Amino acid sequence: MSESPLRTPRQRQRRRALHSAAAGRTAVILYICLRDPDHGANETATILRGYALARDWEVTEIVFCEAPTPTPLNERAQWAHVRHAITEHHIQGVISLEGQLTP
């Protein structure tokens, strides 16, 4: 699917979400919470991407968060973006390592 350069990022994201829904695919965000994203981020993304691909889910985005895991979700800088993607129906799920999404 080619995308017009005249569309805004939001319009392109919405079109991708509509295309995925029409194709029956589940769109997800990979949410990776690491103290130091330079150490382990690529390995974690590979593991989570493999989990999604094994289920034929479409990874639309990878979100890295540097907040300590015990930090409540609503206090994490990147969580607002993830929540927005969910409420606007751009994605149907979030994939993360165990314990990283505790409220």
mmCIF file of C-alpha atoms in Angstrom:
data_model
loop_
_atom_site.group_PDB
_atom_site.id
_atom_site.type_symbol
_atom_site.label_atom_id
_atom_site.label_comp_id
_atom_site.label_asym_id
_atom_site.label_seq_id
_atom_site.Cartn_x
_atom_site.Cartn_y
_atom_site.Cartn_z
ATOM 1 C CA MET A 1 0.000 0.000 0.000
ATOM 2 C CA SER A 2 1.638 3.232 -1.092
ATOM 3 C CA GLU A 3 1.021 6.344 0.942
ATOM 4 C CA SER A 4 0.706 9.873 -0.332
ATOM 5 C CA PRO A 5 3.316 12.292 1.004
ATOM 6 C CA LEU A 6 0.536 14.886 1.240
ATOM 7 C CA ARG A 7 -1.167 13.107 4.120
ATOM 8 C CA THR A 8 -0.427 14.027 7.709
ATOM 9 C CA PRO A 9 1.159 11.412 9.997
ATOM 10 C CA ARG A 10 -2.195 11.001 11.746
ATOM 11 C CA GLN A 11 -3.968 10.399 8.417
ATOM 12 C CA ARG A 12 -1.335 7.839 7.395
ATOM 13 C CA GLN A 13 -1.684 6.059 10.745
ATOM 14 C CA ARG A 14 -5.474 5.994 10.408
ATOM 15 C CA ARG A 15 -5.254 4.575 6.866
ATOM 16 C CA ARG A 16 -2.884 1.830 8.056
ATOM 17 C CA ALA A 17 -5.281 0.975 10.887
ATOM 18 C CA LEU A 18 -8.233 0.811 8.478
ATOM 19 C CA HIS A 19 -6.243 -1.351 6.065
ATOM 20 C CA SER A 20 -5.274 -3.741 8.872
ATOM 21 C CA ALA A 21 -8.855 -3.967 10.093
ATOM 22 C CA ALA A 22 -10.121 -4.678 6.580
ATOM 23 C CA ALA A 23 -7.500 -7.401 6.193
ATOM 24 C CA GLY A 24 -8.569 -8.922 9.516
ATOM 25 C CA ARG A 25 -5.249 -8.204 11.188
ATOM 26 C CA THR A 26 -4.826 -7.107 14.778
ATOM 27 C CA ALA A 27 -2.712 -3.967 15.166
ATOM 28 C CA VAL A 28 -0.517 -3.786 18.277
ATOM 29 C CA ILE A 29 2.133 -1.586 19.859
ATOM 30 C CA LEU A 30 5.221 -3.072 21.446
ATOM 31 C CA TYR A 31 5.739 -1.315 24.786
ATOM 32 C CA ILE A 32 9.258 -1.674 26.146
ATOM 33 C CA CYS A 33 10.110 -0.229 29.523
ATOM 34 C CA LEU A 34 13.874 -0.219 30.147
ATOM 35 C CA ARG A 35 15.994 1.907 32.453
ATOM 36 C CA ASP A 36 18.600 2.211 29.696
ATOM 37 C CA PRO A 37 17.159 1.669 26.195
ATOM 38 C CA ASP A 38 20.705 1.315 24.813
ATOM 39 C CA HIS A 39 21.059 -1.992 26.656
ATOM 40 C CA GLY A 40 18.604 -4.729 25.751
ATOM 41 C CA ALA A 41 16.109 -2.722 23.728
ATOM 42 C CA ASN A 42 16.797 -4.444 20.394
ATOM 43 C CA GLU A 43 16.734 -7.910 21.953
ATOM 44 C CA THR A 44 13.474 -7.179 23.759
ATOM 45 C CA ALA A 45 11.902 -5.755 20.589
ATOM 46 C CA THR A 46 12.923 -8.886 18.669
ATOM 47 C CA ILE A 47 11.319 -11.157 21.280
ATOM 48 C CA LEU A 48 8.083 -9.158 21.414
ATOM 49 C CA ARG A 49 7.920 -8.819 17.622
ATOM 50 C CA GLY A 50 8.297 -12.600 17.307
ATOM 51 C CA TYR A 51 5.403 -13.069 19.736
ATOM 52 C CA ALA A 52 3.212 -10.766 17.629
ATOM 53 C CA LEU A 53 4.207 -12.271 14.291
ATOM 54 C CA ALA A 54 3.519 -15.805 15.552
ATOM 55 C CA ARG A 55 -0.089 -14.680 16.039
ATOM 56 C CA ASP A 56 -0.250 -12.802 12.726
ATOM 57 C CA TRP A 57 -0.578 -9.487 14.529
ATOM 58 C CA GLU A 58 0.710 -6.322 12.889
ATOM 59 C CA VAL A 59 3.238 -4.328 14.900
ATOM 60 C CA THR A 60 2.438 -0.710 14.090
ATOM 61 C CA GLU A 61 4.894 0.889 16.470
ATOM 62 C CA ILE A 62 7.502 0.270 19.141
ATOM 63 C CA VAL A 63 7.330 2.561 22.168
ATOM 64 C CA PHE A 64 10.321 2.794 24.499
ATOM 65 C CA CYS A 65 9.834 4.064 28.034
ATOM 66 C CA GLU A 66 12.680 4.867 30.425
ATOM 67 C CA ALA A 67 10.535 5.017 33.572
ATOM 68 C CA PRO A 68 11.270 2.471 36.294
ATOM 69 C CA THR A 69 8.807 -0.446 36.141
ATOM 70 C CA PRO A 70 7.166 0.378 39.524
ATOM 71 C CA THR A 71 6.143 3.813 38.160
ATOM 72 C CA PRO A 72 2.337 3.943 37.701
ATOM 73 C CA LEU A 73 1.316 3.870 34.030
ATOM 74 C CA ASN A 74 -0.337 7.291 34.146
ATOM 75 C CA GLU A 75 2.933 8.824 35.347
ATOM 76 C CA ARG A 76 5.024 7.392 32.489
ATOM 77 C CA ALA A 77 5.790 9.888 29.721
ATOM 78 C CA GLN A 78 5.167 7.482 26.828
ATOM 79 C CA TRP A 79 2.003 5.893 28.219
ATOM 80 C CA ALA A 80 -0.210 8.811 27.125
ATOM 81 C CA HIS A 81 0.728 8.060 23.513
ATOM 82 C CA VAL A 82 -0.137 4.360 23.929
ATOM 83 C CA ARG A 83 -3.443 5.177 25.642
ATOM 84 C CA HIS A 84 -4.312 7.583 22.821
ATOM 85 C CA ALA A 85 -3.630 4.882 20.199
ATOM 86 C CA ILE A 86 -5.976 2.548 22.074
ATOM 87 C CA THR A 87 -8.804 5.039 22.587
ATOM 88 C CA GLU A 88 -8.607 6.241 18.961
ATOM 89 C CA HIS A 89 -8.792 2.594 17.804
ATOM 90 C CA HIS A 90 -5.443 2.781 15.986
ATOM 91 C CA ILE A 91 -4.440 -0.428 17.765
ATOM 92 C CA GLN A 92 -6.218 -3.313 19.397
ATOM 93 C CA GLY A 93 -3.524 -4.335 21.846
ATOM 94 C CA VAL A 94 -0.247 -3.714 23.632
ATOM 95 C CA ILE A 95 2.512 -6.295 23.944
ATOM 96 C CA SER A 96 5.047 -5.932 26.721
ATOM 97 C CA LEU A 97 7.232 -8.014 28.987
ATOM 98 C CA GLU A 98 5.596 -9.463 32.077
ATOM 99 C CA GLY A 99 5.225 -6.922 34.876
ATOM 100 C CA GLN A 100 5.762 -3.811 32.761
ATOM 101 C CA LEU A 101 2.104 -2.876 32.483
ATOM 102 C CA THR A 102 1.143 -3.044 36.139
ATOM 103 C CA PRO A 103 -0.838 0.049 37.107
#
